[in-house]
Amino acid sequence: MATTMQDVARLAGVSVKTVSNVVNDYPYVRRETRERVMAAINELGYQINASARNLRRGRTGMIGLALPMLSLPYFAELAESVIAAAEERGLVVVIEQTGADRARELDALHGSRRTMTDGLIYSPLALGPEDEERLPDSPPLVLLGERIFSDRVDHVTMRNVEAARAATAYLLGLGRRRIAVVGVHPGERVGSAALRVQGYEQALQDAGLPLDRALYGEVGPWGRAAGAQAIGRLLDSSPDGLPDAVFGLNDTLAIGAMHELQVRGIRVPEDVVVIGFDDIEEAQYSRPTLTSVHFDRDEIAQGAVELLEARVTGRARAPRRVEAAFRIAERSSTGG
Amino acid sequence: MATTMQDVARLAGVSVKTVSNVVNDYPYVRRETRERVMAAINELGYQINASARNLRRGRTGMIGLALPMLSLPYFAELAESVIAAAEERGLVVVIEQTGADRARELDALHGSRRTMTDGLIYSPLALGPEDEERLPDSPPLVLLGERIFSDRVDHVTMRNVEAARAATAYLLGLGRRRIAVVGVHPGERVGSAALRVQGYEQALQDAGLPLDRALYGEVGPWGRAAGAQAIGRLLDSSPDGLPDAVFGLNDTLAIGAMHELQVRGIRVPEDVVVIGFDDIEEAQYSRPTLTSVHFDRDEIAQGAVELLEARVTGRARAPRRVEAAFRIAERSSTGG
DNA sequence: TTGTAAGCGTTATCAT
DNA sequence: ATGATAACGCTTACAA
């Protein structure tokens, strides 16, 4: 059996209360007493029992992070930032992978894991506003990504529409006119894909250009292979007018598309310029390096953890929405 | 206050023990009683209090996973597999990032997080055998990667030496003779770098070839930039004899090196063939696709979680060592 | 400044 | 098959 506060108290010749005071840095403890207790703690190698403390306190010091999967670089990097931000606040992160599966995303909201964490940072892919009614309003929750639920819930969002619009405008500014968009999810209304396409369309309309469905590359998951496939199909089906630019709705799509272009002997950026979204680390090392819409992941992570903690500790007022700033990181794939 | 077993018991007209029996699938409960209890649980939206259960049971159902950082693709993919393997056994994973920092790696071993998890799966970079004495032998621990500690500790290892030897032999089998090795950590003795270099050297010796220090590319961290830099320096300093092959001690190094080679107009695989190590997903989409030493990450993760659980539940006998099998995944970077 | 004692919500022991 | 009741190890009024 592990040593308990009782053991420490006995050895130090004090009560458990005093040991607790020392362990919790309660200020009104005599120096001498504190030292005696510390000595006993070290001698016994005492470690506090987290379960007992949590039970008594009614909090666990752990938060959940639900995301599709860590093998997608964007989510791995996001998780890295969230874990770091949580650590700064003395919180520990439990990761749950939903596989972008609807049932598992719902389960993350209700499952038994909820009781061992104080709250959840949640990055859903398959859920939409129609699921809001299923939201348990009791456990603290912060939505990450686009705003899929009403203002009843804390959100940290990415300004998807504006950023995609800026990315498209950037390509237009380079004189490009036939901009393919890769990663479209037909039928989607509130997800990242839908919002970014919306921004793309707005930019074209701003420029007085028509929308051309032949330039929409539809895919399922947002991986490299999907990006390559989509641009491949697009090139095969409309050999008449080559696009002169590609907007990948995320970086892995853009990298896959860039790959496929080069395989076909199409030069990037000379013949076709390419821009991505998210600015994952890989964008700095692809060939050519990839221009991308940059978000400060640390800012997003900090914001999410802060919102969640405020709600956990009850010092949160009305639900808030944090919007992350963005900028375009110019690299070689657009001739930068 | 959340509803408790008391509330459920009251509503169902039974004792808390019976509610507990139902919740824990204790078989000797009358069907009718069980149904009444379930009804009460649903009506009240009861969720079990994990802290209380953990306190009583003396286990938390959580395991720790300590690794350098999630932004390195290999570790992200490893974490994905560990989380999935843990989930199959009803365990939840808390991730701790050490940043490959020695102090933080040691802290992961002793820190307060240890008390909220039942055990730790641990992938250190900076630690070595000299740290074994600091090992607390009480909390269950599984080492991942190379064997840095004695057989007192459970290990899941990767057969680094044999695999690196096979990779090098593969390049030799292609008729290559000047094989650069990228990612060398001079002075290291037990880490992945040292072991893989050892395998490289064995293969050359097996083939009766001399070791040429001019072919050793030394770097610090194992990222893409490091790989590019290392091969760059190597090419600059010995313009006499171009290497005809590159062995990246991991895939990101290999990808960085491949990138730099191509920037310099050196063709892969025609002029120089490249092989990596770990077989991360990116290897399938690089340009050209990267031949690599493949390990089954799921197998490794399963092994680690299984070892740890055995130790946690006390049904582990002597410490064990699991060695993951490997194979060479042939792709375009070696002409495959 | 320190001690006493009452829970926190479960599970386990022992009855019945 | 179910119920009383005592822990599990800690924090927190309340006392002293």
XYZ file of C-alpha atoms (C1' of nucleotides) in Angstrom:
704
model
C 0.000 0.000 0.000
C 1.286 3.453 -0.849
C 2.048 5.806 1.977
C -0.713 8.191 2.963
C -0.962 11.496 4.726
C -1.595 9.536 7.893
C 1.824 7.959 7.626
C 3.468 11.298 6.999
C 1.586 12.896 9.890
C 2.585 10.132 12.247
C 6.232 10.348 11.306
C 6.281 14.140 11.547
C 4.332 14.112 14.774
C 1.543 16.347 13.461
C -2.045 15.917 12.318
C -3.092 15.101 8.787
C -4.526 18.575 8.554
C -1.073 20.029 8.961
C 0.342 17.740 6.314
C -2.460 18.800 4.018
C -1.663 22.427 4.772
C 1.946 21.904 3.835
C 1.137 19.998 0.680
C -1.265 22.716 -0.424
C 1.016 25.621 0.454
C -1.314 26.979 3.072
C 0.569 30.029 4.329
C -0.069 29.793 8.069
C 2.295 26.980 8.892
C 5.314 27.524 11.078
C 8.566 27.180 9.221
C 9.785 24.569 11.567
C 6.614 22.530 11.253
C 6.715 22.765 7.499
C 10.264 21.528 7.416
C 9.508 18.605 9.646
C 6.622 17.618 7.423
C 8.672 18.003 4.258
C 11.345 15.811 5.762
C 8.793 13.116 6.514
C 7.379 13.402 2.991
C 10.801 12.913 1.471
C 11.733 10.121 3.781
C 8.608 8.169 2.950
C 8.540 9.161 -0.706
C 4.979 10.273 -0.169
C 2.916 11.205 -3.208
C -0.551 12.585 -2.836
C -3.398 10.374 -3.939
C -5.004 12.214 -6.833
C -8.258 10.260 -6.700
C -8.886 11.144 -3.091
C -8.075 14.771 -3.642
C -10.264 14.903 -6.721
C -13.156 13.266 -4.937
C -12.969 15.704 -2.120
C -12.432 18.768 -4.272
C -14.977 17.872 -6.883
C -12.488 18.561 -9.657
C -9.972 16.381 -11.445
C -7.512 18.829 -12.961
C -7.922 17.023 -16.265
C -9.528 18.192 -19.447
C -10.482 16.180 -22.489
C -9.464 16.964 -26.042
C -11.584 15.279 -28.678
C -10.314 15.417 -32.241
C -10.512 13.282 -35.387
C -7.066 11.715 -35.320
C -3.509 12.528 -34.451
C -2.076 11.270 -37.715
C -3.436 14.356 -39.456
C -0.603 16.826 -38.931
C -2.892 19.742 -38.236
C -4.509 17.966 -35.308
C -1.200 16.693 -33.997
C 0.130 20.223 -33.933
C -3.059 21.503 -32.377
C -2.862 18.854 -29.680
C 0.711 19.808 -29.001
C -0.341 23.388 -28.387
C -3.355 22.481 -26.279
C -1.299 20.201 -24.060
C 1.297 22.935 -23.615
C -1.335 25.561 -22.832
C -3.025 23.249 -20.349
C 0.244 22.460 -18.665
C 0.841 26.149 -18.014
C -2.342 26.137 -15.999
C -1.552 22.946 -14.176
C -4.040 20.963 -16.220
C -3.517 17.621 -17.815
C -5.015 16.547 -21.133
C -6.746 13.329 -22.043
C -6.978 12.823 -25.797
C -9.870 11.081 -27.413
C -9.831 10.249 -31.108
C -13.158 10.255 -32.866
C -11.948 9.211 -36.294
C -14.287 11.881 -37.678
C -16.980 9.306 -37.059
C -20.343 10.717 -36.158
C -21.206 8.119 -33.544
C -17.875 8.474 -31.835
C -18.086 12.235 -31.931
C -21.406 12.041 -30.147
C -19.976 9.555 -27.708
C -17.187 11.953 -26.812
C -19.894 14.324 -25.641
C -21.638 11.849 -23.387
C -19.302 8.942 -22.788
C -17.957 7.846 -19.463
C -14.765 9.773 -20.052
C -16.672 12.908 -19.305
C -16.776 12.108 -15.617
C -13.057 11.892 -15.273
C -12.411 15.266 -16.803
C -13.535 18.700 -15.744
C -14.403 19.743 -19.255
C -13.937 19.117 -22.946
C -12.256 20.892 -25.823
C -13.945 19.571 -28.832
C -13.060 19.659 -32.494
C -15.835 17.896 -34.362
C -15.939 17.145 -38.059
C -19.175 15.330 -38.587
C -21.451 17.198 -36.209
C -23.657 20.116 -37.065
C -26.210 22.484 -35.555
C -28.809 19.728 -35.598
C -26.883 18.034 -32.816
C -27.024 20.941 -30.462
C -30.092 19.612 -28.719
C -28.071 16.631 -27.638
C -25.623 18.902 -25.887
C -25.499 18.317 -22.206
C -25.455 21.836 -20.896
C -23.961 20.883 -17.592
C -20.388 19.815 -18.376
C -18.082 22.609 -19.510
C -17.438 22.557 -23.229
C -15.428 24.599 -25.703
C -15.946 24.122 -29.416
C -12.903 24.433 -31.621
C -12.928 25.292 -35.292
C -15.965 26.679 -36.965
C -19.027 27.844 -35.163
C -21.379 24.912 -35.416
C -23.537 25.567 -32.422
C -25.437 28.571 -31.159
C -24.007 31.207 -28.916
C -25.048 29.162 -25.914
C -21.673 27.412 -26.246
C -18.132 28.764 -25.996
C -16.365 28.736 -29.355
C -12.833 29.338 -30.554
C -13.180 29.891 -34.267
C -10.861 30.510 -37.145
C -12.581 33.088 -39.342
C -12.752 30.484 -42.036
C -14.738 32.565 -44.481
C -12.607 35.688 -44.230
C -9.360 33.766 -44.363
C -10.386 31.753 -47.406
C -11.527 34.928 -49.054
C -8.162 36.535 -48.354
C -6.323 33.511 -49.701
C -8.320 33.605 -52.899
C -7.897 37.352 -53.205
C -4.179 36.828 -52.819
C -4.137 34.497 -55.813
C -6.259 36.952 -57.788
C -3.752 39.640 -56.854
C -1.086 37.565 -58.551
C -3.083 37.838 -61.716
C -4.489 34.344 -61.598
C -8.004 33.873 -62.859
C -8.730 30.149 -63.041
C -8.419 29.084 -59.426
C -9.156 25.460 -58.652
C -10.401 24.736 -55.144
C -9.487 21.341 -53.724
C -11.213 19.618 -50.835
C -14.829 20.550 -51.422
C -17.431 18.636 -49.433
C -20.601 18.832 -51.459
C -23.697 19.330 -49.401
C -21.916 20.431 -46.277
C -23.165 23.654 -44.744
C -21.288 24.500 -41.548
C -18.006 22.617 -41.657
C -14.603 24.009 -42.512
C -14.961 22.946 -46.116
C -18.238 24.767 -46.621
C -17.058 27.942 -44.947
C -13.798 28.077 -46.837
C -15.508 27.489 -50.145
C -17.861 30.284 -49.217
C -14.892 32.613 -48.751
C -13.456 31.471 -52.057
C -16.681 32.264 -53.825
C -16.985 35.644 -52.167
C -13.524 36.621 -53.379
C -14.338 35.634 -56.941
C -17.572 37.582 -56.811
C -15.749 40.574 -55.350
C -13.518 40.431 -58.403
C -16.479 40.116 -60.719
C -15.460 36.644 -61.824
C -17.892 33.796 -62.527
C -17.926 30.587 -60.491
C -16.874 27.580 -62.547
C -17.943 24.200 -61.179
C -15.256 22.566 -63.295
C -12.730 24.051 -60.874
C -14.201 22.402 -57.761
C -12.256 19.353 -56.600
C -14.455 17.235 -54.373
C -12.951 14.791 -51.902
C -13.779 12.912 -48.739
C -11.092 13.042 -46.084
C -8.514 15.792 -46.210
C -5.300 13.885 -46.761
C -2.468 14.098 -49.253
C -3.844 11.340 -51.420
C -7.182 13.097 -51.646
C -5.530 16.288 -52.811
C -3.609 14.464 -55.511
C -6.683 12.606 -56.701
C -8.882 15.645 -56.787
C -6.565 17.759 -58.892
C -5.896 14.755 -61.105
C -9.585 14.249 -61.850
C -9.985 17.921 -62.406
C -7.143 18.061 -64.920
C -8.366 14.974 -66.719
C -11.919 16.189 -67.071
C -11.248 19.664 -68.368
C -8.165 19.520 -70.540
C -9.333 22.646 -72.310
C -8.582 25.212 -69.673
C -5.794 24.381 -67.252
C -6.256 26.110 -63.894
C -3.575 28.665 -63.222
C -3.890 28.366 -59.436
C -4.935 25.883 -56.773
C -6.454 26.663 -53.394
C -6.104 23.651 -51.121
C -8.674 23.854 -48.341
C -5.954 22.591 -46.054
C -2.225 22.066 -46.373
C -2.195 18.325 -46.820
C -4.629 18.664 -49.698
C -2.472 21.382 -51.208
C 0.659 19.293 -50.819
C -1.009 16.304 -52.437
C -2.231 18.482 -55.288
C 1.169 20.047 -55.748
C 2.679 16.595 -55.899
C 0.288 15.496 -58.608
C 0.835 18.651 -60.652
C 4.563 18.085 -60.653
C 4.180 14.430 -61.522
C 2.370 15.615 -64.620
C 5.160 17.967 -65.496
C 3.229 21.069 -64.532
C 5.554 23.541 -62.866
C 4.776 25.125 -59.497
C 4.693 28.111 -59.265
C 5.490 28.960 -62.880
C 2.491 27.272 -64.483
C 0.232 26.910 -61.482
C 0.527 28.593 -58.107
C -0.659 26.768 -54.998
C -1.881 27.996 -51.644
C -2.858 25.944 -48.593
C -4.633 26.512 -45.300
C -3.501 25.927 -41.672
C 0.228 26.412 -42.210
C 1.399 23.126 -40.762
C 5.126 22.668 -40.312
C 5.378 20.505 -43.389
C 4.465 23.549 -45.486
C 7.885 24.957 -44.769
C 9.654 21.898 -46.145
C 7.578 20.793 -49.079
C 8.966 21.231 -52.526
C 8.361 24.007 -53.341
C 7.602 25.423 -49.924
C 3.918 26.059 -49.557
C 2.221 29.413 -49.184
C -0.530 29.005 -46.617
C -3.062 30.750 -44.425
C -1.416 30.937 -41.061
C -3.168 30.772 -37.694
C -1.354 30.981 -34.454
C -2.083 27.575 -32.983
C -0.768 28.597 -29.602
C -3.206 31.481 -29.558
C -6.063 29.167 -30.423
C -5.003 26.632 -27.825
C -4.520 29.252 -25.143
C -7.917 30.698 -25.903
C -9.614 27.330 -25.733
C -7.986 26.293 -22.474
C -8.694 29.664 -20.935
C -12.357 29.609 -21.910
C -12.715 26.100 -20.594
C -11.019 26.837 -17.328
C -13.201 29.868 -16.792
C -16.249 27.724 -17.266
C -14.927 24.933 -15.072
C -14.178 27.238 -12.197
C -17.535 28.865 -12.640
C -16.149 32.327 -13.151
C -17.423 32.340 -16.705
C -20.260 34.667 -17.483
C -22.079 34.450 -20.788
C -20.659 32.132 -23.452
C -17.865 33.763 -25.405
C -16.464 33.502 -28.859
C -12.764 33.918 -29.557
C -11.741 34.532 -33.150
C -8.167 33.766 -34.083
C -6.308 36.202 -36.293
C -4.735 34.985 -39.512
C -2.181 36.081 -42.069
C -0.912 34.706 -45.313
C 2.508 33.103 -45.036
C 4.049 33.658 -48.447
C 6.372 30.984 -49.754
C 7.663 29.583 -53.019
C 4.526 27.842 -54.214
C 3.116 31.226 -55.178
C 6.459 32.585 -56.313
C 7.008 34.320 -52.979
C -24.551 18.876 -7.370
C -24.505 15.948 -9.725
C -26.758 13.005 -8.991
C -25.218 10.156 -7.049
C -25.883 6.494 -6.535
C -27.871 7.497 -3.455
C -30.289 9.427 -5.621
C -30.637 6.555 -8.038
C -31.124 4.083 -5.204
C -33.788 6.222 -3.617
C -35.690 6.619 -6.860
C -35.462 2.930 -7.687
C -36.317 1.898 -4.164
C -33.184 -0.172 -3.664
C -29.901 0.162 -1.814
C -26.777 1.777 -3.256
C -25.152 -1.605 -3.326
C -27.733 -2.790 -5.795
C -27.191 0.244 -7.977
C -23.481 -0.447 -7.851
C -24.141 -4.044 -8.811
C -26.121 -2.959 -11.820
C -23.569 -0.380 -12.894
C -20.789 -2.945 -12.652
C -22.673 -5.724 -14.391
C -22.700 -7.938 -11.361
C -24.526 -11.020 -12.610
C -26.711 -11.828 -9.599
C -29.283 -9.117 -9.973
C -32.879 -9.903 -10.771
C -33.910 -8.806 -14.224
C -36.727 -6.770 -12.825
C -34.512 -5.031 -10.295
C -31.945 -4.267 -12.927
C -34.540 -2.704 -15.150
C -35.908 -0.557 -12.373
C -32.423 0.690 -11.585
C -31.618 1.363 -15.228
C -34.815 3.351 -15.539
C -33.851 5.475 -12.567
C -30.364 5.997 -14.000
C -31.768 7.203 -17.269
C -34.380 9.379 -15.662
C -31.811 11.162 -13.535
C -29.091 11.161 -16.185
C -26.831 9.586 -13.629
C -23.131 9.292 -14.453
C -20.787 7.496 -12.162
C -18.238 9.601 -10.308
C -14.864 8.470 -11.582
C -12.893 9.945 -8.703
C -14.891 8.063 -6.115
C -14.640 4.848 -8.035
C -10.916 5.310 -8.541
C -10.344 6.067 -4.894
C -12.185 3.004 -3.833
C -10.686 0.721 -6.422
C -7.174 2.001 -6.106
C -6.896 2.352 -9.858
C -7.646 5.177 -12.234
C -8.057 3.501 -15.592
C -5.671 6.053 -17.037
C -2.172 5.573 -18.333
C 0.420 8.199 -19.156
C 2.268 8.479 -22.441
C 5.427 10.544 -22.283
C 7.028 11.469 -25.578
C 9.140 14.305 -26.991
C 6.475 16.171 -28.944
C 3.456 15.538 -31.072
C 4.600 17.737 -33.931
C 7.116 15.090 -34.929
C 5.022 12.873 -37.190
C 6.457 9.660 -35.876
C 5.356 10.439 -32.346
C 1.968 11.683 -33.448
C 1.357 8.423 -35.261
C 2.663 6.446 -32.318
C 0.350 8.320 -29.971
C -2.555 7.611 -32.264
C -1.847 3.903 -32.038
C -1.294 3.900 -28.288
C -4.550 5.737 -27.667
C -6.384 3.291 -29.890
C -4.791 0.272 -28.203
C -5.590 1.669 -24.778
C -9.174 2.332 -25.738
C -9.637 -1.299 -26.688
C -8.799 -2.176 -23.112
C -10.967 0.507 -21.618
C -8.017 2.684 -20.737
C -7.615 6.366 -21.301
C -4.354 8.089 -22.192
C -2.843 11.232 -20.749
C -0.105 12.658 -22.949
C 2.876 14.435 -21.540
C 5.338 16.191 -23.812
C 8.919 16.270 -22.662
C 10.352 18.286 -25.540
C 13.263 15.833 -25.500
C 14.457 17.846 -22.543
C 16.350 15.894 -19.948
C 14.860 17.629 -16.934
C 11.348 17.210 -18.229
C 11.967 13.603 -19.110
C 13.039 12.954 -15.548
C 10.043 14.865 -14.278
C 7.722 12.642 -16.259
C 9.059 9.778 -14.195
C 8.440 11.371 -10.829
C 6.050 14.258 -11.330
C 2.651 14.582 -9.766
C 1.030 13.219 -12.885
C 2.184 9.806 -11.857
C -0.402 9.622 -9.124
C -3.305 10.145 -11.439
C -2.303 7.401 -13.791
C -1.881 3.701 -13.204
C 1.303 3.511 -15.202
C 3.480 5.130 -17.815
C 4.505 4.349 -21.357
C 7.677 6.197 -21.840
C 9.623 7.162 -24.927
C 12.702 9.041 -23.765
C 15.279 10.694 -25.969
C 17.742 12.231 -23.578
C 17.888 9.578 -20.888
C 20.359 6.763 -20.686
C 21.356 3.818 -18.496
C 22.937 6.183 -15.995
C 19.433 7.317 -15.061
C 18.202 3.895 -14.136
C 18.992 4.384 -10.470
C 16.454 7.191 -10.389
C 13.780 4.832 -11.535
C 11.041 4.461 -9.036
C 10.460 0.758 -9.119
C 6.988 0.979 -7.703
C 4.903 2.578 -10.460
C 4.392 0.435 -13.544
C 6.528 1.532 -16.452
C 7.067 0.413 -20.027
C 9.972 1.765 -22.008
C 9.419 2.371 -25.690
C 12.105 2.505 -28.323
C 15.561 1.255 -27.680
C 16.595 -0.668 -24.610
C 18.124 1.972 -22.400
C 17.608 0.326 -19.058
C 18.389 -3.070 -17.675
C 16.091 -6.034 -17.833
C 14.484 -4.953 -14.595
C 12.177 -2.831 -16.739
C 9.637 -3.790 -19.402
C 10.728 -2.709 -22.854
C 9.146 -2.595 -26.283
C 12.040 -2.225 -28.653
C 12.480 -1.837 -32.353
C 15.513 -3.934 -33.269
C 17.232 -0.751 -34.310
C 20.560 -2.365 -35.072
C 19.213 -5.200 -37.168
C 16.803 -2.967 -39.049
C 19.448 -0.362 -39.860
C 21.728 -3.127 -40.976
C 19.036 -4.485 -43.255
C 18.364 -1.028 -44.674
C 22.013 -0.522 -45.435
C 22.329 -4.019 -46.907
C 19.362 -3.205 -49.107
C 21.193 -0.196 -50.540
C 24.321 -2.287 -50.995
C 22.202 -4.841 -52.806
C 21.273 -2.127 -55.286
C 24.949 -1.799 -56.083
C 25.453 1.392 -54.104
C 28.798 1.762 -52.375
C 29.055 5.318 -51.044
C 26.184 5.457 -48.582
C 25.799 8.676 -46.629
C 24.140 8.336 -43.226
C 22.143 11.335 -42.057
C 21.180 12.080 -38.466
C 24.246 10.930 -36.580
C 24.474 11.961 -32.939
C 28.161 11.954 -32.132
C 28.972 10.634 -28.694
C 25.627 8.967 -28.154
C 25.783 5.341 -27.068
C 22.328 3.928 -26.461
C 19.873 6.121 -28.364
C 18.206 5.370 -31.663
C 20.876 7.272 -33.552
C 23.734 5.306 -32.066
C 22.049 1.957 -32.589
C 21.065 2.662 -36.163
C 24.552 3.882 -37.020
C 25.849 0.700 -35.475
C 23.674 -1.327 -37.830
C 24.830 0.759 -40.762
C 28.449 0.085 -39.889
C 27.843 -3.623 -39.440
C 26.353 -3.873 -42.900
C 29.310 -2.105 -44.463
C 31.683 -4.354 -42.613
C 29.703 -7.407 -43.659
C 30.259 -6.271 -47.229
C 33.936 -5.699 -46.645
C 33.606 -1.956 -47.206
C 35.536 0.678 -45.244
C 33.795 3.259 -43.051
C 34.188 6.773 -44.396
C 33.607 9.551 -41.857
C 33.038 11.963 -44.714
C 29.722 10.200 -45.252
C 28.400 10.815 -41.716
C 25.900 13.663 -41.531
C 25.672 14.903 -37.951
C 22.616 16.791 -36.729
C 20.822 17.698 -33.530
C 17.074 17.201 -33.690
C 15.621 14.862 -36.266
C 13.543 17.201 -38.389
C 13.295 17.930 -42.099
C 15.509 20.989 -41.893
C 18.209 18.989 -40.159
C 18.186 16.402 -42.900
C 18.528 19.047 -45.598
C 21.339 20.804 -43.772
C 23.264 17.643 -43.068
C 23.312 16.415 -46.629
C 24.098 19.936 -47.814
C 27.168 20.198 -45.623
C 28.210 16.766 -46.651
C 27.979 17.585 -50.343
C 29.794 20.865 -49.906
C 32.675 19.419 -47.963
C 33.456 16.464 -50.185
C 32.763 17.489 -53.750
C 35.167 14.798 -54.926
C 33.063 11.753 -54.341
C 29.320 12.226 -54.455
C 27.485 9.675 -52.315
C 25.355 7.346 -54.384
C 22.915 6.652 -51.561
C 21.533 8.249 -48.421
C 20.327 6.471 -45.313
C 18.157 8.825 -43.252
C 18.065 7.634 -39.662
C 14.420 8.591 -39.698
C 11.943 9.558 -42.390
C 11.846 13.283 -41.752
C 15.618 13.421 -42.065
C 15.429 11.421 -45.282
C 12.730 13.679 -46.672
C 14.736 16.770 -45.832
C 17.806 15.271 -47.437
C 15.887 14.246 -50.521
C 14.566 17.757 -50.790
C 18.048 19.247 -50.659
C 19.416 16.798 -53.200
C 16.708 17.743 -55.662
C 17.214 21.443 -55.042
C 20.777 20.879 -56.145
C 19.682 19.141 -59.285
C 20.693 15.711 -58.100
C 18.138 13.155 -59.234
C 16.511 10.703 -56.843
C 16.702 7.761 -57.377
C 18.767 7.947 -60.585
C 21.840 9.656 -59.122
C 21.302 9.007 -55.457
C 18.898 6.558 -53.837
C 17.371 7.395 -50.449
C 16.004 5.243 -47.667
C 14.353 6.333 -44.422
C 13.357 4.754 -41.139
C 9.964 4.506 -39.339
C 7.741 4.600 -42.417
C 5.556 7.507 -41.438
C 2.570 8.238 -43.640
C 4.315 11.128 -45.311
C 6.753 8.648 -46.839
C 3.971 7.479 -49.123
C 3.381 10.941 -50.496
C 6.776 12.535 -50.704
C 8.259 13.155 -54.091
C 9.532 10.637 -54.934
C 7.833 8.320 -52.490
C 10.260 7.198 -49.831
C 11.529 3.692 -49.263
C 11.650 3.132 -45.520
C 12.085 0.635 -42.733
C 8.580 -0.220 -41.673
C 7.451 -1.116 -38.174
C 3.921 -1.955 -37.324
C 3.040 0.868 -34.973
C -0.131 -0.844 -33.893
C 1.868 -3.892 -32.905
C 4.239 -1.740 -30.881
C 1.408 0.138 -29.237
C -0.520 -3.035 -28.472
C 2.575 -4.573 -26.963
C 3.273 -1.564 -24.805
C -0.267 -1.247 -23.506
C -0.469 -4.957 -22.870
C 2.787 -5.036 -20.924
C 1.732 -2.049 -18.912
C -1.667 -3.415 -18.104
C -0.163 -6.703 -17.007
C 2.076 -4.846 -14.624
C -0.697 -2.603 -13.372
C -2.979 -5.476 -12.589
C -0.114 -7.302 -10.952
C -0.363 -10.334 -13.154
C 3.025 -9.545 -14.640
C 5.800 -11.884 -13.759
C 9.393 -11.007 -14.610
C 10.004 -7.955 -16.796
C 9.567 -8.720 -20.440
C 10.977 -7.435 -23.669
C 8.918 -7.258 -26.840
C 10.764 -6.818 -30.107
C 8.802 -5.460 -33.019
C 9.300 -7.040 -36.414
C 10.279 -4.883 -39.361
C 10.385 -4.995 -43.109
C 11.601 -2.720 -45.831
C 8.819 -0.870 -47.625
C 10.157 -0.381 -51.132
C 9.150 2.790 -52.935
C 10.392 5.100 -55.660
C 13.270 6.732 -53.821
C 15.268 3.576 -54.342
C 13.883 2.893 -57.774
C 11.281 0.481 -56.365
C -0.842 28.064 14.122
C -2.671 23.373 14.560
C -6.077 19.556 15.650
C -10.771 17.064 15.377
C -14.110 15.184 12.777
C -17.319 15.027 9.087
C -17.950 13.968 4.698
C -16.844 13.408 -0.876
C -19.293 8.825 -3.855
C -17.839 4.439 -4.515
C -16.896 -0.588 -3.684
C -16.248 -4.601 -0.569
C -17.342 -7.310 3.412
C -20.511 -9.618 5.639
C -24.962 -10.520 6.687
C -29.501 -12.024 5.623
C -30.452 -11.583 -4.653
C -30.078 -7.535 -1.805
C -28.948 -4.469 2.259
C -26.010 -2.124 6.120
C -21.933 -0.410 6.873
C -17.170 0.299 6.857
C -13.416 1.833 4.420
C -10.584 4.405 0.349
C -7.299 9.204 1.344
C -8.116 13.604 1.208
C -10.058 18.630 2.249
C -12.538 21.717 5.070
C -15.477 23.727 8.683
C -15.026 24.434 13.144
C -12.500 24.403 17.443
C -8.854 25.242 20.309
